[in-house]
PDB file of C-alpha atoms in Angstrom:
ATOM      1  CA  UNK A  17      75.582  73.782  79.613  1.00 49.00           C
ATOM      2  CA  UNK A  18      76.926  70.218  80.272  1.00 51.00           C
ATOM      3  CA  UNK A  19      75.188  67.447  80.590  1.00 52.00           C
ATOM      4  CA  UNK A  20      75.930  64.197  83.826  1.00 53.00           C
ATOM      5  CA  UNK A  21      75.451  60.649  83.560  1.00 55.00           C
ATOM      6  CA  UNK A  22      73.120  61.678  86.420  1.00 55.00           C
ATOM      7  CA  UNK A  23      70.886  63.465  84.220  1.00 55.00           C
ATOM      8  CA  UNK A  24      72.189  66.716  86.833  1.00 56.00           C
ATOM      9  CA  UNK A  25      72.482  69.959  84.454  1.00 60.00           C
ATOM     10  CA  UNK A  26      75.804  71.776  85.233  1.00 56.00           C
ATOM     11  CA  UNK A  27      75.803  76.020  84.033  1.00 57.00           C
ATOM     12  CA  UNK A  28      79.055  77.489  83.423  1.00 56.00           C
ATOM     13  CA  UNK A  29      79.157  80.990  84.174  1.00 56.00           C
ATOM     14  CA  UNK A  30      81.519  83.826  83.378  1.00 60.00           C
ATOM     15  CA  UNK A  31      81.004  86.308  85.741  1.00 61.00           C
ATOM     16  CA  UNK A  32      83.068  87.895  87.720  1.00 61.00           C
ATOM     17  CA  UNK A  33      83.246  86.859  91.399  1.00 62.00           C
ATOM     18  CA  UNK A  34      84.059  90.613  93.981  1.00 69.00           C
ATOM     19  CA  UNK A  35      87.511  90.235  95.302  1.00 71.00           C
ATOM     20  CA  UNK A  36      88.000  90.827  99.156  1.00 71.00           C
ATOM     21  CA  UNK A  37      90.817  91.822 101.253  1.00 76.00           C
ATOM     22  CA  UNK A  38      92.558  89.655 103.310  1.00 75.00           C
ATOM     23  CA  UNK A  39      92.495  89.956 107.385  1.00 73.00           C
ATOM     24  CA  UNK A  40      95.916  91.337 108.105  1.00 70.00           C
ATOM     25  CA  UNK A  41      98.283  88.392 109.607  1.00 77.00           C
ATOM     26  CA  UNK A  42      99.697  88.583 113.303  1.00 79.00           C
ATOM     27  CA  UNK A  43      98.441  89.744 116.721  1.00 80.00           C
ATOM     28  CA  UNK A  44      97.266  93.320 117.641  1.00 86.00           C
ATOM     29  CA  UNK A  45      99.394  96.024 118.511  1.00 88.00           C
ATOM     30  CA  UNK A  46      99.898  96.636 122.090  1.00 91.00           C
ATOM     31  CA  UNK A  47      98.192  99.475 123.830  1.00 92.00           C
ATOM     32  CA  UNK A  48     100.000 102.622 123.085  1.00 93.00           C
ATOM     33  CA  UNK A  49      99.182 103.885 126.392  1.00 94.00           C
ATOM     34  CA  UNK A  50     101.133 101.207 127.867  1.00 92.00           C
ATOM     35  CA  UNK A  51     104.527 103.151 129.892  1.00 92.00           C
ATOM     36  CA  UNK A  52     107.669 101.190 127.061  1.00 93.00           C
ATOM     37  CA  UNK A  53     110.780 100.259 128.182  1.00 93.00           C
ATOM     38  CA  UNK A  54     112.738 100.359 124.704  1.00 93.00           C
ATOM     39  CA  UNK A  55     116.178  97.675 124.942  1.00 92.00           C
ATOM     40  CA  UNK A  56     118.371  98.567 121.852  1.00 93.00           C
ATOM     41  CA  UNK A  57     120.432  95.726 120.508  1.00 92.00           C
ATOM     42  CA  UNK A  58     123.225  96.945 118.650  1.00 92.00           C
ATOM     43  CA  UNK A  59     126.541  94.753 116.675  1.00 91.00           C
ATOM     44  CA  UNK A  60     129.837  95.534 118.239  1.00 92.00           C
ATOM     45  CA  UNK A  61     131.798  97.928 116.745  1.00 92.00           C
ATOM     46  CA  UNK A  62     133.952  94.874 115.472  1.00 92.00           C
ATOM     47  CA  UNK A  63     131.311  93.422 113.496  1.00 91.00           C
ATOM     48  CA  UNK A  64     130.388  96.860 111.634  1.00 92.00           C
ATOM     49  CA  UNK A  65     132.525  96.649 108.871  1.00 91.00           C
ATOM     50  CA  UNK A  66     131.649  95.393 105.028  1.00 91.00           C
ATOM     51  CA  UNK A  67     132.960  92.087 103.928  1.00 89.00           C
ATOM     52  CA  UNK A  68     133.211  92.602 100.713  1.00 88.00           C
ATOM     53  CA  UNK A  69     135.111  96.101 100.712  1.00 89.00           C
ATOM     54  CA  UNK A  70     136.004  96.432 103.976  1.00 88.00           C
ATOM     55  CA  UNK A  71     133.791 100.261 104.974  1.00 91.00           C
ATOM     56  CA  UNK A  72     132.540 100.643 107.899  1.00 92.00           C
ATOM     57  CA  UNK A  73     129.203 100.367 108.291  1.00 93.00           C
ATOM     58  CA  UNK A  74     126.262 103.217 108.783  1.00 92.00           C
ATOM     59  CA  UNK A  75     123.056 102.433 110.868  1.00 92.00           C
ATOM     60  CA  UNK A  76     120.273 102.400 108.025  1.00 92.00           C
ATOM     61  CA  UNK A  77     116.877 101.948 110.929  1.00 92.00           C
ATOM     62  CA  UNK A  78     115.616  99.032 113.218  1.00 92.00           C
ATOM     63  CA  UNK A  79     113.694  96.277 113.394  1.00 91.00           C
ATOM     64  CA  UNK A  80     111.078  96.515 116.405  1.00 91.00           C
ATOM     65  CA  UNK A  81     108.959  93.915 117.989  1.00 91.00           C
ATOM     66  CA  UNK A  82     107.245  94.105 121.246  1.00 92.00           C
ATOM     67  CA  UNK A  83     107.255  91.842 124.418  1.00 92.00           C
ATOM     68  CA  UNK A  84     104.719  92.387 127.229  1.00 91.00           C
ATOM     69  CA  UNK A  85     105.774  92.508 130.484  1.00 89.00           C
ATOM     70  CA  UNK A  86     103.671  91.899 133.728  1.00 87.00           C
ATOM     71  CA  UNK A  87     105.318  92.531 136.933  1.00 83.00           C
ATOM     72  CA  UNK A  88     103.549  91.867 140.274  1.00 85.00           C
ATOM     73  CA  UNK A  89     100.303  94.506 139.290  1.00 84.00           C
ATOM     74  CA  UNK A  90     102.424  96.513 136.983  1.00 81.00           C
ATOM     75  CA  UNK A  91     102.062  96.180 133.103  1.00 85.00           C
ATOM     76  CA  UNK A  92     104.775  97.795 130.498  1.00 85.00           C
ATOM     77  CA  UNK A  93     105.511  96.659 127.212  1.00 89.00           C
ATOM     78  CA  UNK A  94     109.287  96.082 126.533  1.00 88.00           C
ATOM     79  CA  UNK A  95     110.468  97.312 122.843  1.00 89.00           C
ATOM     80  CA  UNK A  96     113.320  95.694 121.412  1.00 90.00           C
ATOM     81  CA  UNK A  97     115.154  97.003 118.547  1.00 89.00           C
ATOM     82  CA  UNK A  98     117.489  95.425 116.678  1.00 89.00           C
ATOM     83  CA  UNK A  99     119.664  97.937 114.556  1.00 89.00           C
ATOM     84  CA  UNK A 100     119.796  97.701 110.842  1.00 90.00           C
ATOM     85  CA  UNK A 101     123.309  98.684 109.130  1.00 90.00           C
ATOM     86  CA  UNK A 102     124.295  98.836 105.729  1.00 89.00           C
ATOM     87  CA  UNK A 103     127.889  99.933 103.634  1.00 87.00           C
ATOM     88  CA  UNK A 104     128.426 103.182 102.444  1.00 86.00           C
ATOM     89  CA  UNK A 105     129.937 102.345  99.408  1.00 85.00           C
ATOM     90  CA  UNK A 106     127.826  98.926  97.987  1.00 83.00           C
ATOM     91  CA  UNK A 107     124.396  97.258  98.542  1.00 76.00           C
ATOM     92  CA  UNK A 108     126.005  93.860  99.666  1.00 78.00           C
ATOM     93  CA  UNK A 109     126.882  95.156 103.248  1.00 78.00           C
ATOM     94  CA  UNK A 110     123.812  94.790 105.270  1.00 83.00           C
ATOM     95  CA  UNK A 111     123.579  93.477 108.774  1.00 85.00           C
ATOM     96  CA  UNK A 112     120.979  93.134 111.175  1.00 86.00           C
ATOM     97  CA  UNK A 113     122.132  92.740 115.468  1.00 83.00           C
ATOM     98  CA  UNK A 114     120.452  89.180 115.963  1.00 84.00           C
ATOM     99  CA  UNK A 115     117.776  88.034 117.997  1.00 80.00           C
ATOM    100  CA  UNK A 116     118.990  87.665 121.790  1.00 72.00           C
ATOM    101  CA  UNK A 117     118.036  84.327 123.578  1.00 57.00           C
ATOM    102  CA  UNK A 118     115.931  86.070 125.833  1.00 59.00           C
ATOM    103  CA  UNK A 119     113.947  87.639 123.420  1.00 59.00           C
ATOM    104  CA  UNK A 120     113.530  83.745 121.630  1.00 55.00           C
ATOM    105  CA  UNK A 121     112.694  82.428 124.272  1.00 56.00           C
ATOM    106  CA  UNK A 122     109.859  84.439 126.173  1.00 56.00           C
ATOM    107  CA  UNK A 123     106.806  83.466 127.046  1.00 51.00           C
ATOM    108  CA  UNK A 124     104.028  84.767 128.688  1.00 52.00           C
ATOM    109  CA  UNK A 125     104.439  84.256 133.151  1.00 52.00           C
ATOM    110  CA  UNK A 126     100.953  83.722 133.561  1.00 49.00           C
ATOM    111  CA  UNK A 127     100.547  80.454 131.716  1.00 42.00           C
ATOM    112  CA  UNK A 128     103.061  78.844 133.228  1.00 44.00           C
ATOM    113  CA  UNK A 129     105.316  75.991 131.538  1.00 43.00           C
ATOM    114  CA  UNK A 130     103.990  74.565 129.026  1.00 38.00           C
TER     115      UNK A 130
END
């Protein structure tokens, strides 16, 4: 126990506080139910090939992210997936197809410019 100038009696105590989880970050997925349209970005064959030892390289997954599109009283979600490659032969040789502009720069067509 401390004692204040203000006379105010301040306990220290020891025990341990619960922990919690944390709300998980980002928006919800979109309804599964939804009819997908699935856009696959890929690198050109030109740009599959390791810098460092020169093997081409193998498709190791995707990256997926989701864009909802409403057309005119129709509503599908588009699924773009960019696809992940990586070298044979060394750990060094990993690309991923980059973001297109029009994925960048969507928004949603009911709001409008803003």
């Amino acid at each position: 126990m401390f004692r204040l100038d203000a006379g105010l009696k301040v306990y220290l105590h020891r025990d341990a506080v619960a922990g919690h989880t944390r709300k998980k970050r980002g928006r919800k997925p979109l309804d599964p139910a939804l009819p997908r349209e699935v856009v696959r970005h890929e690198l050109p064959e030109s740009e599959r090939v390791c810098p460092h030892d020169g093997s081409v390289l193998v498709e190791m997954g995707v990256e997926t992210s989701e864009q909802l599109d409403i057309i005119l009283q129709q509503v599908r979600v588009i699924q773009h997936q960019r696809v992940k490659y990586a070298c044979p032969c060394c750990d060094q040789g990993v690309k991923v197809t980059p973001v297109s502009m029009v994925i960048q720069n969507s928004s949603c067509p009911l709001l409008g410019d803003q």
